[in-house]
Coordinates of C-alpha atoms in Angstrom, one line a residue:
X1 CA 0.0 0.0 0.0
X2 CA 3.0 2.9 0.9
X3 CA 4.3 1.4 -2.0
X4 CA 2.1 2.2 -3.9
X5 CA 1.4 5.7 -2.4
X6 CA 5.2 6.6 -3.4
X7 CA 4.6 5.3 -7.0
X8 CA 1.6 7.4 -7.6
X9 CA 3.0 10.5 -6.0
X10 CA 6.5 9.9 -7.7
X11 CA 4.6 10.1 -10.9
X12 CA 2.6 13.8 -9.8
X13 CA 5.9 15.2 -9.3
X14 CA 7.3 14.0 -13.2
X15 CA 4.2 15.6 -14.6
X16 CA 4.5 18.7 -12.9
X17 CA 8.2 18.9 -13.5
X18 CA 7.2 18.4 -17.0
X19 CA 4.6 20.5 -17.0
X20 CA 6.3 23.5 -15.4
X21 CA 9.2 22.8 -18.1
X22 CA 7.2 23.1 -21.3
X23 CA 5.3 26.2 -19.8
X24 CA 8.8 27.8 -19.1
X25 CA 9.8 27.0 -22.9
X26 CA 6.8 28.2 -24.2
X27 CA 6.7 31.5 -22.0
X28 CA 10.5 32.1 -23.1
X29 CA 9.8 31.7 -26.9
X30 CA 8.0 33.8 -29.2
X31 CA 7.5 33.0 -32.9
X32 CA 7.9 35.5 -35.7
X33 CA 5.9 34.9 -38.9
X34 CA 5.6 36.3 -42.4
X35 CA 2.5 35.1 -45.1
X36 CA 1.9 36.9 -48.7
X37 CA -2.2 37.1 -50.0
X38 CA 0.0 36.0 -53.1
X39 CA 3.0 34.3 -54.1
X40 CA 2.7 33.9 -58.5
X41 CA 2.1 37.4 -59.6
X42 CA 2.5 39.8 -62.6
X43 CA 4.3 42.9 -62.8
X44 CA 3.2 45.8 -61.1
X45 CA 0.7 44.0 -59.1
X46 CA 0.4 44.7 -55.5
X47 CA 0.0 42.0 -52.7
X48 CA -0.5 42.4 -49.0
X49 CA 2.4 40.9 -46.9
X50 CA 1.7 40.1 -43.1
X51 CA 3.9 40.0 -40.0
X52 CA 3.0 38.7 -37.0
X53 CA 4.7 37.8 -33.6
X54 CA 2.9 36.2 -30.6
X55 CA 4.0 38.9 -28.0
X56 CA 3.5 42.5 -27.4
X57 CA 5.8 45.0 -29.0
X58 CA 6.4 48.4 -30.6
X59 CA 5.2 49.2 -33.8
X60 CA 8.4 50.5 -34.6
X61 CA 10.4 46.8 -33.9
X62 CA 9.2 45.8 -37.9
X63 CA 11.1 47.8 -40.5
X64 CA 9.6 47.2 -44.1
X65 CA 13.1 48.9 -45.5
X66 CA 14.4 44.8 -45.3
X67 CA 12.6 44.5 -48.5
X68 CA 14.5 46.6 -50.6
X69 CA 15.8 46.7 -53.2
X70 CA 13.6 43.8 -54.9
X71 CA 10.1 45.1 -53.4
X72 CA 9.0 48.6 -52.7
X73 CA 6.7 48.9 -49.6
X74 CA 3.3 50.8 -49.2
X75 CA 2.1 52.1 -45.9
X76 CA 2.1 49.9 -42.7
X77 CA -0.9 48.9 -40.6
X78 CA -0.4 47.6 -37.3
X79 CA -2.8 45.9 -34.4
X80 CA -1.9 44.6 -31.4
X81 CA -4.7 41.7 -30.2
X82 CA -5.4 39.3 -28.0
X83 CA -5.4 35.0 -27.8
X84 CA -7.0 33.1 -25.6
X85 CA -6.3 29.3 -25.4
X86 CA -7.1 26.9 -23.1
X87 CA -8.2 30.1 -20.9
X88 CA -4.7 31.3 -21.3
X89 CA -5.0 34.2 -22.5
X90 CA -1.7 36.0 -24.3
X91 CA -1.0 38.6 -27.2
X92 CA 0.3 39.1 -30.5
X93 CA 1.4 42.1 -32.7
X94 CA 0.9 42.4 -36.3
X95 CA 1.8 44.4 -39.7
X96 CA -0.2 44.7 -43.0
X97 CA 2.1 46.3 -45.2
X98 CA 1.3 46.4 -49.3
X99 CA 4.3 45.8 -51.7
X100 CA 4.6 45.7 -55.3
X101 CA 7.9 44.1 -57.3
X102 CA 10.6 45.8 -58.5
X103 CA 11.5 43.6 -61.4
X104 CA 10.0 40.3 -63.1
X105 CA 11.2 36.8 -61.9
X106 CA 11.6 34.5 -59.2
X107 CA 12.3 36.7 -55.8
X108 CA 12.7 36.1 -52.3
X109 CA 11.1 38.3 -49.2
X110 CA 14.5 37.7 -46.9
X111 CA 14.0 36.5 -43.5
X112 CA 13.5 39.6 -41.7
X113 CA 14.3 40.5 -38.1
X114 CA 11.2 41.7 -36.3
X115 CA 11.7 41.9 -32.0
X116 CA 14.9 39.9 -32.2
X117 CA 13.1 37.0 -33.9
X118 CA 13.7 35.8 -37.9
X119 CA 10.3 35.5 -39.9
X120 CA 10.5 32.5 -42.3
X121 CA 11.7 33.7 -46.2
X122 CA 9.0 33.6 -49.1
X123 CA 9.7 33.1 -52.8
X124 CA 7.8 34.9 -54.9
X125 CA 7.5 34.2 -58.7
X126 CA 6.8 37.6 -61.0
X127 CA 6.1 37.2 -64.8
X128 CA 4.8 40.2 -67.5
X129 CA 2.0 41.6 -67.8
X130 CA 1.3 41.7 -71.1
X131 CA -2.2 43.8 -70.7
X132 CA -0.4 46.9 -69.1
X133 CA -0.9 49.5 -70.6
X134 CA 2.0 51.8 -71.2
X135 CA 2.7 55.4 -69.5
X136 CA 2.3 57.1 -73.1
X137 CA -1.2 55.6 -73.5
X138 CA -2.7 57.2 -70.1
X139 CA -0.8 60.4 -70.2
X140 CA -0.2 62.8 -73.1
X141 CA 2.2 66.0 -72.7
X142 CA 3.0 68.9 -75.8
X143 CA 3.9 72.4 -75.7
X144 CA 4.1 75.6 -78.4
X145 CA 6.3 78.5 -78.2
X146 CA 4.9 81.5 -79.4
X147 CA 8.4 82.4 -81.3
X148 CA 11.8 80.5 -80.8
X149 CA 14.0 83.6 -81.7
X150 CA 13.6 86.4 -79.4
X151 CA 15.9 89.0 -77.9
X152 CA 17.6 89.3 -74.6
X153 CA 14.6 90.6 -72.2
X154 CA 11.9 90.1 -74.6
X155 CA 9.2 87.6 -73.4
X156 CA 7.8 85.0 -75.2
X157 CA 5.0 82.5 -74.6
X158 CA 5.0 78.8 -73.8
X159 CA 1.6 77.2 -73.6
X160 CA 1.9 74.0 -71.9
X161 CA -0.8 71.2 -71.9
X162 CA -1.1 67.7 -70.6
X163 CA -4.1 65.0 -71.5
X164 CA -4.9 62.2 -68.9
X165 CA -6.5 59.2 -70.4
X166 CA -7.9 57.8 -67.4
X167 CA -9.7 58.2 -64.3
X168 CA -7.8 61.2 -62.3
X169 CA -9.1 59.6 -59.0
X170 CA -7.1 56.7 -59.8
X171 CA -3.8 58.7 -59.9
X172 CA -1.1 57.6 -57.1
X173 CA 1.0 60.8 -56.1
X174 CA 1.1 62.8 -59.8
X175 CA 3.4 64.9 -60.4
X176 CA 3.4 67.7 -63.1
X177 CA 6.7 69.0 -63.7
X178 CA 7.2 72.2 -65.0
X179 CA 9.4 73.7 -67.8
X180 CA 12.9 74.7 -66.7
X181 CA 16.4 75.2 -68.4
X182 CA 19.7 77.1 -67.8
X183 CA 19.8 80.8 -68.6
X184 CA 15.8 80.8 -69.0
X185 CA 13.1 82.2 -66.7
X186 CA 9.6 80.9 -67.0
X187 CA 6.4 82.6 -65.1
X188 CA 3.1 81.2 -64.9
X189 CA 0.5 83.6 -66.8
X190 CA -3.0 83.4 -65.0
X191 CA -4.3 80.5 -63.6
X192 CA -4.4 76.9 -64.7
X193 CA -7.4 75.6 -67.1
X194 CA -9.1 72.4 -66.4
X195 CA -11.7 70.7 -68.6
X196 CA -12.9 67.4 -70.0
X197 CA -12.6 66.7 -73.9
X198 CA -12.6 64.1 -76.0
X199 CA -9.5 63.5 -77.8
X200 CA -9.4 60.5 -80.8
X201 CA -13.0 58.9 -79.1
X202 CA -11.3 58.8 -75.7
X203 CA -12.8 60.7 -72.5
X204 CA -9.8 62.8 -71.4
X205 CA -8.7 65.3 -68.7
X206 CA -6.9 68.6 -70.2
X207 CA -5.2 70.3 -67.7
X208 CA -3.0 73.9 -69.6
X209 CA -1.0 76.4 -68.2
X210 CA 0.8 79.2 -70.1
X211 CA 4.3 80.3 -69.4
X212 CA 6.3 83.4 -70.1
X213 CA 9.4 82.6 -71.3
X214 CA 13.0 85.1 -70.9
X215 CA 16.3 84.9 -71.2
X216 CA 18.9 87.4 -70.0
X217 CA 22.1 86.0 -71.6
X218 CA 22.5 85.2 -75.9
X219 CA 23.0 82.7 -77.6
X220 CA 21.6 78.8 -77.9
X221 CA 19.9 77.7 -75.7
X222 CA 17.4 74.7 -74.6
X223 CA 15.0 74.0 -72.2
X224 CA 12.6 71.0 -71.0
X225 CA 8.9 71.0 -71.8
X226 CA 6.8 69.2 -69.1
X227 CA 7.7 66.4 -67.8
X228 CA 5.3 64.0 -65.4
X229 CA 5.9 61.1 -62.6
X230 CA 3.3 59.2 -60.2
X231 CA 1.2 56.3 -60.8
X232 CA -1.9 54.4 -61.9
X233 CA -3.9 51.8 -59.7
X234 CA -5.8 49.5 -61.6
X235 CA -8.0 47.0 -59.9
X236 CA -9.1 44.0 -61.7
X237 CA -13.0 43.0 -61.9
X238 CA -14.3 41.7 -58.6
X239 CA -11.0 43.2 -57.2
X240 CA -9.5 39.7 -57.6
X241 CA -5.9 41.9 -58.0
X242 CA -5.0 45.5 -57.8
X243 CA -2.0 47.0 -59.7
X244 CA -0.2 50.0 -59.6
X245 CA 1.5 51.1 -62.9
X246 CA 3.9 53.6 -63.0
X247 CA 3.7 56.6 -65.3
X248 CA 6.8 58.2 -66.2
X249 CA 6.8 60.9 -69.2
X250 CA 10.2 62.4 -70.2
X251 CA 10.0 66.1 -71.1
X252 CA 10.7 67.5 -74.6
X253 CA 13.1 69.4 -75.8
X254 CA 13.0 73.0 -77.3
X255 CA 15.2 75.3 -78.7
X256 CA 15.3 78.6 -78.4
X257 CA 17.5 81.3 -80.5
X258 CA 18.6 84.4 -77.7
X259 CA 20.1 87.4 -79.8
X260 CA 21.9 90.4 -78.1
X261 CA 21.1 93.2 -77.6
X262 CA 22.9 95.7 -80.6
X263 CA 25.8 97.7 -79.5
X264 CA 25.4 100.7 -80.7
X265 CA 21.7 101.2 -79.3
X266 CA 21.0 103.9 -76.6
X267 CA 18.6 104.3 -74.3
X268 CA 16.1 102.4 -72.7
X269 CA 16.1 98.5 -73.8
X270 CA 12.6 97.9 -74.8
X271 CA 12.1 95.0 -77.2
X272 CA 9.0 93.9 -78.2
X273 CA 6.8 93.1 -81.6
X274 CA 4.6 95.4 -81.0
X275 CA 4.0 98.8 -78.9
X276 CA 0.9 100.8 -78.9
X277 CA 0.6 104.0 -77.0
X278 CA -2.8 106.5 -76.9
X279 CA -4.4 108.8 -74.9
X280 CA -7.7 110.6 -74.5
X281 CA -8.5 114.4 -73.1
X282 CA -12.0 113.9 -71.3
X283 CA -14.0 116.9 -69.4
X284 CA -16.4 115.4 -67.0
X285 CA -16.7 112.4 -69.0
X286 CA -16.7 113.8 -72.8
X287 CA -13.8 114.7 -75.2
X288 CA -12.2 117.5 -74.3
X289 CA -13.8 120.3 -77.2
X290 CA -11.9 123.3 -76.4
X291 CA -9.0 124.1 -75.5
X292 CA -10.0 127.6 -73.7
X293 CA -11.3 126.9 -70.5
X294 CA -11.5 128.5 -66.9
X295 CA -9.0 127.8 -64.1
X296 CA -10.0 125.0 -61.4
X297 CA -11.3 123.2 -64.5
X298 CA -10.1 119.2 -64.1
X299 CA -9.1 117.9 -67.1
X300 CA -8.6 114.2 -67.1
X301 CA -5.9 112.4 -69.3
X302 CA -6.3 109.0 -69.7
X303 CA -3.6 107.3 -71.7
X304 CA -3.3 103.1 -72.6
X305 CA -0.2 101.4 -73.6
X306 CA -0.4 98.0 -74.9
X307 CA 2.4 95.8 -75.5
X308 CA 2.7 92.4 -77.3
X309 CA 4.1 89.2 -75.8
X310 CA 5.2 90.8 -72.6
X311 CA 3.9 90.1 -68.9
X312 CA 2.0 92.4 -67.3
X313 CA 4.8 93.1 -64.3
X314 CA 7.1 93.9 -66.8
X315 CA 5.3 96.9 -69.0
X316 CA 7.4 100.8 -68.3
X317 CA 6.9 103.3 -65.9
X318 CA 5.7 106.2 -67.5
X319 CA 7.0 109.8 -65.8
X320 CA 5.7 112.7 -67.2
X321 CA 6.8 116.2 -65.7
X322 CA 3.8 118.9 -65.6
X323 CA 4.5 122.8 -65.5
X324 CA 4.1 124.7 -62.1
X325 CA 1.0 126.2 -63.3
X326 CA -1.5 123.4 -62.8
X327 CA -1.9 120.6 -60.4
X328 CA -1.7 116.4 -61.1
X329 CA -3.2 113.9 -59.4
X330 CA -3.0 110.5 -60.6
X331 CA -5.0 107.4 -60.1
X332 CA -3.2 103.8 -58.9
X333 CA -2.8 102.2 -62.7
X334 CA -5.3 99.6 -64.2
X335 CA -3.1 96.7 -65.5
X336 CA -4.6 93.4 -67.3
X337 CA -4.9 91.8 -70.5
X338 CA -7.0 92.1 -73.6
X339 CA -9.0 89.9 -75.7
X340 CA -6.1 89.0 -77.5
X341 CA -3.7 88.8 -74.4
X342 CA -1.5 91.4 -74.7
X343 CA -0.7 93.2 -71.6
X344 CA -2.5 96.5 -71.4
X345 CA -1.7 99.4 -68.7
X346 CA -4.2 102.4 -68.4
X347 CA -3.4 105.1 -66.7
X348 CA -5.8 108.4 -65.4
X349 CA -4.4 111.9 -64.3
X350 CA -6.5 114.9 -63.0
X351 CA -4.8 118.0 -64.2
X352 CA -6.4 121.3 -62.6
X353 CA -5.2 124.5 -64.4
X354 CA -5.1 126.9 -61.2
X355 CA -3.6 129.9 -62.9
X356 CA -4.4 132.3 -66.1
X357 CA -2.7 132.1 -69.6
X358 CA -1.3 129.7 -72.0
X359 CA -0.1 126.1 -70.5
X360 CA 1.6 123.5 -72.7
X361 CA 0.8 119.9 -71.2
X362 CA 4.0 117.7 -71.9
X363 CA 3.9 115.3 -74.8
X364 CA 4.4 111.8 -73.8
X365 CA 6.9 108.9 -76.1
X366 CA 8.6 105.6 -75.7
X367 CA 11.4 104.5 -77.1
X368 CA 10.8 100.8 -77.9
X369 CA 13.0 97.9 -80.1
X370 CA 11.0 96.4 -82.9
X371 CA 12.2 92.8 -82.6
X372 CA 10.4 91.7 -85.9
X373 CA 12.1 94.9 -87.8
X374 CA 15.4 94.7 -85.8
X375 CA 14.7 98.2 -85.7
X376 CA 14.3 101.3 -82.9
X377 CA 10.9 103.3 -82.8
X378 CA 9.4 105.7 -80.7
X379 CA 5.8 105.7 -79.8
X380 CA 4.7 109.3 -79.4
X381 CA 1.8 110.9 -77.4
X382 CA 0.8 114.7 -78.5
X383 CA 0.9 117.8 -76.1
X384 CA -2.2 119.9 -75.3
X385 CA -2.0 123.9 -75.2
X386 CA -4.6 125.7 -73.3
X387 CA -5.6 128.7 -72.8
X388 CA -7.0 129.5 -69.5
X389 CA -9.2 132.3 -68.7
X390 CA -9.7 133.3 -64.8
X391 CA -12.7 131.2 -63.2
X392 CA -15.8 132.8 -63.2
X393 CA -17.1 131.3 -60.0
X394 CA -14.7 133.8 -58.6
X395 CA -15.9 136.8 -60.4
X396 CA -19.7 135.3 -59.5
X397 CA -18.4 136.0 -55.3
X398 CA -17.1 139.1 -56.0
X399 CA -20.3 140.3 -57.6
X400 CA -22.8 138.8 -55.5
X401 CA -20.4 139.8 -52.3
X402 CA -20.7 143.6 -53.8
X403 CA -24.7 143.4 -54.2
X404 CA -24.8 142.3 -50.5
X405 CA -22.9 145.0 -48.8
X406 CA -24.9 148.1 -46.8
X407 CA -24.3 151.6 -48.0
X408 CA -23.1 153.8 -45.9
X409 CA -24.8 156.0 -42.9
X410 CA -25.1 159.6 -43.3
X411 CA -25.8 160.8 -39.6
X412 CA -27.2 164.5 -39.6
X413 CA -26.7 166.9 -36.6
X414 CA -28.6 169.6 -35.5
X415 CA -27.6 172.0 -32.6
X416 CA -30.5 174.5 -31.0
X417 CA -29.4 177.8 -30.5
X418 CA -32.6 178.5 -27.7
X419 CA -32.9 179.2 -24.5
X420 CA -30.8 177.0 -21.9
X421 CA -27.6 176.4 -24.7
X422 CA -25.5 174.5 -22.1
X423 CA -28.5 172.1 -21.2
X424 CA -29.2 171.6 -24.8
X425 CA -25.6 170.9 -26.0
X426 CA -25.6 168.1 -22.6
X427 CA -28.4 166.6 -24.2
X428 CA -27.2 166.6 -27.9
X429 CA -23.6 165.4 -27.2
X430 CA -25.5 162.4 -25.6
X431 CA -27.5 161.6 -28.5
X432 CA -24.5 162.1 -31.0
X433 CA -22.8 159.4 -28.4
X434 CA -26.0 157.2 -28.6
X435 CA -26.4 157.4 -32.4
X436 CA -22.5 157.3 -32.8
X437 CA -22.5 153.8 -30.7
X438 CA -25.9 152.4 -33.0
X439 CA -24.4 153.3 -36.1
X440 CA -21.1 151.7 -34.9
X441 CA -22.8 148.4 -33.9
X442 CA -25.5 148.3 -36.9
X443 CA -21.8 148.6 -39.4
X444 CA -20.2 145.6 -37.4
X445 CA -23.5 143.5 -38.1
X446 CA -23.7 144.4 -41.6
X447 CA -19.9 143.1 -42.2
X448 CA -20.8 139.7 -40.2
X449 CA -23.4 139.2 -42.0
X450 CA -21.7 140.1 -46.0
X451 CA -18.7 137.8 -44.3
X452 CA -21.7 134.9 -43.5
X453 CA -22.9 135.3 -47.0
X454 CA -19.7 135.3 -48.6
X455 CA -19.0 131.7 -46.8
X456 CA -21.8 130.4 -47.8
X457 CA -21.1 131.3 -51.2
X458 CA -17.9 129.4 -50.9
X459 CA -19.0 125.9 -49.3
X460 CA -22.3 126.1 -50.9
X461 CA -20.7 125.7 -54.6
X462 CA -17.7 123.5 -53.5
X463 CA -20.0 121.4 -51.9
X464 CA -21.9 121.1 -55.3
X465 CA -18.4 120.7 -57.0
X466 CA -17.5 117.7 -54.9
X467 CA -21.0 116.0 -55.0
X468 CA -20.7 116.7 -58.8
X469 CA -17.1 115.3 -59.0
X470 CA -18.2 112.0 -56.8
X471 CA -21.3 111.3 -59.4
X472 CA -19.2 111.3 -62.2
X473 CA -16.4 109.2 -60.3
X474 CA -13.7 111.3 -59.9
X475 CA -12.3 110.6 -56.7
X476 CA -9.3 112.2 -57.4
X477 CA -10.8 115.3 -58.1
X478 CA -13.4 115.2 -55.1
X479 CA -10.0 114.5 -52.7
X480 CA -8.3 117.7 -54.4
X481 CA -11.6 119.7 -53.8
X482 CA -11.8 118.7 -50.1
X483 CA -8.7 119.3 -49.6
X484 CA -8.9 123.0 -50.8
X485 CA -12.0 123.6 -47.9
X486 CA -10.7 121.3 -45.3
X487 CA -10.1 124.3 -43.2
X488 CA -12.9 126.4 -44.2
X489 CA -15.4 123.6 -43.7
X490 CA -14.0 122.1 -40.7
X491 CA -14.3 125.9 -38.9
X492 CA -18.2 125.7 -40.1
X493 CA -18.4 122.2 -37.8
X494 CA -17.9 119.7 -40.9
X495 CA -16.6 116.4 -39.5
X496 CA -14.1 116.6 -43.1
X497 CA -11.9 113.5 -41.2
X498 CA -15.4 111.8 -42.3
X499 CA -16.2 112.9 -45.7
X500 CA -12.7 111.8 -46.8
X501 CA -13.1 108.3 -45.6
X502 CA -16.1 108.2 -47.7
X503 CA -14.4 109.1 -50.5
X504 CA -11.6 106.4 -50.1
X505 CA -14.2 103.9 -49.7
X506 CA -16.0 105.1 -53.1
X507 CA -12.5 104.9 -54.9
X508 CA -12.3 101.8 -53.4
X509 CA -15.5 100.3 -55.1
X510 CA -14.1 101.8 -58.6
X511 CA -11.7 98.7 -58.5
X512 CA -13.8 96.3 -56.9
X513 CA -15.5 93.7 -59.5
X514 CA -18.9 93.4 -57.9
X515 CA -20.2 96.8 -56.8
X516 CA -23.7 97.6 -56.7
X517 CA -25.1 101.1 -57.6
X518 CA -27.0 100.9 -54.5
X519 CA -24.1 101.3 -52.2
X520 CA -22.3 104.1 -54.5
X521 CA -25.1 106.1 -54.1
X522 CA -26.1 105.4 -50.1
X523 CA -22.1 106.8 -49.5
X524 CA -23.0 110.1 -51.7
X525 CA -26.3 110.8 -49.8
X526 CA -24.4 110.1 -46.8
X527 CA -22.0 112.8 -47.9
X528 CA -24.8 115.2 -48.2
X529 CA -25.9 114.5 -45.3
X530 CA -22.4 115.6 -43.5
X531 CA -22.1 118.5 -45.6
X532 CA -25.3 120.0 -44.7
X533 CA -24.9 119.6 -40.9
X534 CA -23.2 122.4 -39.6
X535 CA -22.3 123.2 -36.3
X536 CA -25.0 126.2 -35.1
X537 CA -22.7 129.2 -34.1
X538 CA -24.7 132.1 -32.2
X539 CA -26.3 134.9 -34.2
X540 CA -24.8 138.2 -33.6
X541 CA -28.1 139.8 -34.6
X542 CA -29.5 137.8 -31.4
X543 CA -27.1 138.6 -29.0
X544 CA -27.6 142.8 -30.2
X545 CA -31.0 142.6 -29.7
X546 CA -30.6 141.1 -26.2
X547 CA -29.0 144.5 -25.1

């Protein structure tokens, strides 16, 4: 019976010992293990390769770079989750990570360290893919040059365009590349154009850009058209595979003929193939029709230059010097492009006569190089002699200042020799003092008053003059005429600090593209408004009759 007692417990004590061993070796080993959705592919097709290991660890511990150089990795997805078996309950880690094949073949997925454990190698076997289609067939790139000869600073234009043959949602990390080359400087002009088409029965994707093209040194010169990189993902029906083709376009070459500027030219290097320079003389809105007019009259001169395969940042400066004898303001340019997209600049000036007799206003001209003649012109703008008479709003003051005055008092004195002399003279010298004293005060009322009515006359017409000026949108001349009352007005109680923000604001609207006719006359009324509502200053008449 003990004997037996020592045998059976003997044997507990070997299967715990062996128990407690294989637990220890299992708790002390952790597999790492590597699996393909794939292993016989074609070209370009992408499988998903997964790595596991039965323990917890850092996302960081796998690192796809062991595929290289014969598979190129996607992005990685990790999990960590959890096994239970037997009710023991433990963890594992694992990577999803997409590759595709570098080359065609039989290849090998190396053993990879992940954690300090080896995953198992996987061959993979990679033949052609003879239904690929080829990066020429989805994407399409071309390019025009305006002119291949030009000379150093002149511009000339590269339009650039690029047709897509396939879904553009479909596209893996495009990649447009733009023209470039040594010695050349190329601008984007405007914004790029977008549109579907159909180009030999195919549904396409256009996408064209223009470029300005310079070059600041002579001679031969080349430079790459557009060039594109990325790739296409193609899935197969039921998604059974999914490839990504990669779309590589080499750029084209153009050449491009610099020529140097000629040595014996002087002046300002202008070259262009064509230049076109013209003004117009406008009084309140309509050709100017004579050229006698009053001073203070504004005469606006609005003059365009247009210019022919040149950028818009790169048209002259124009400087024109104007005699002493009238004033110039001039409005911020208006730079664009016409119809036929040659850059256009127009420029306005307000020119105010403020003197009498004859004034010359300076011609204008440009001295430009004719690149298709290979020859120098100048583009020439005429002068404009006036004759200017004095302003009759002047005279109009004078006149109506004249009919306002008082005429003078004529005071009579008589004296009365009768009886009591000495009384009598008491009594006169008093009333010669009184009627002195009224006819001293009734003279200083009549002058404030002529002086109130003068005013008037003043901010009454260049109030009219700036309300005028600001319906036919000349902010330029409305900031000149409150400039010339600012002080006048302000001592009458005009807030002037608010007017001339109005002002801004309405010059403001002349550049902005929606502007409603609403708003540009609510800012006029409001004007009005503040020009009408003066400060109330005490009447002198008032403060007589108190005493």
């Amino acid at each position: 019976m003990k004997a037996s007692m020592k045998k059976t417990t003997l044997i507990k004590k070997v299967i715990l010992f062996t128990t407690l061993c294989v637990s220890g070796i299992s708790a002390s080993y952790a597999q790492a293990i590597a699996t393909v959705s794939k292993n016989q592919i074609t070209e370009n097709e992408v499988i998903q390769l997964m790595v596991s290991i039965d323990k917890s660890v850092d996302q960081s511990t796998f690192d796809p770079s062991q595929l290289a150089p014969d598979f190129r990795s996607g992005q990685i997805g990790f999990k960590e989750s959890y096994l239970n078996n037997n009710g023991n309950t433990s963890k594992y880690s694992q990577w999803t990570v997409s590759i595709i094949p570098t080359k065609m073949g039989s290849l090998t997925i190396p053993s990879m360290n992940v954690a300090g454990e080896q995953t198992n190698p996987i061959t993979i076997r990679v033949t052609k893919d003879a239904t690929a289609p080829k990066s020429s067939d989805v994407i399409k790139v071309s390019g025009e040059l305006t002119k291949d000869e030009l000379y150093e600073g002149e511009t000339a234009q590269f339009d650039a365009k690029i047709a897509i043959f396939a879904d553009i949602r479909r596209l893996k990390d495009p990649n447009i590349i733009t023209p470039q080359g040594n010695g050349i400087e190329f601008s984007p002009i405007g914004e790029s154009k977008q549109y579907q088409t159909v180009i030999d029965g195919l549904q396409a994707t256009v996408v064209e850009q223009a470029f300005s093209v310079s070059a600041n040194q002579a001679g031969q010169l080349s430079f790459d058209g557009l060039a594109f990189t990325g790739g296409l993902v193609q899935t197969e029906r039921y998604g059974r595979s999914t490839k990504l083709i990669p779309l590589n376009i080499t750029p084209k070459q153009y050449q491009l003929t610099v020529l140097a500027k000629p040595a014996d030219f002087t002046g300002t290097w202008l070259p262009t193939t064509d230049l076109k320079l013209g003004q117009q003389w406008l009084v309140d809105g309509k050709p100017l029709s004579n050229t006698t007019i009053e001073a203070g009259t504004a005469i606006t001169r609005q003059i365009t230059l247009m210019m022919e395969d040149v950028p818009p940042e790169k048209l002259p400066k124009l400087d024109i010097d104007y005699p002493k004898s009238v004033r110039m303001y001039d409005e911020k340019p208006l730079i664009g492009k016409d119809s036929q997209g040659n850059s256009v600049m127009t420029i306005k000036q307000v020119i105010i006569p403020h003197t009498g007799g004859t004034v010359k206003l300076p011609a204008v001209s440009i001295q430009w190089w004719n690149s298709t003649t290979r020859k120098s012109e100048t583009a020439t703008l005429d002068s404009l002699t006036l004759t200017v008479t004095p302003s009759t709003q002047v005279n109009e003051q004078k006149i109506e200042s004249q009919t306002n005055a008082q005429p003078e008092t004529t005071i009579k004195r008589e004296v009365d020799h009768g009886f009591w002399p000495y009384t009598t003279l008491a009594f006169a010298l008093l009333w010669i003092l009184t009627a002195i004293g009224w006819a001293i005060s009734r003279t200083k009322v009549k002058a404030i008053n002529t002086s109130t009515n003068q005013k008037s006359i003043v901010i009454g017409n260049g109030s009219k003059a700036l309300i005028s000026a600001l319906k036919q949108n000349n902010t330029i001349l409305a900031h000149q005429i409150l400039a010339d009352h600012n002080d006048q007005w302000a001592k009458q109680g005009i807030d002037v600090a608010v007017i001339k923000e109005l002002i801004t604001q309405l010059s403001q609207q002349q550049y902005a593209r929606n502007t409603s006719n609403s708003s540009t006359k609510q800012i006029i009324s409001d004007i009005e408004k503040k020009l009408s509502s003066t400060s109330q200053s005490s009447n002198p008449i008032s403060e007589l009759e108190r005493l």
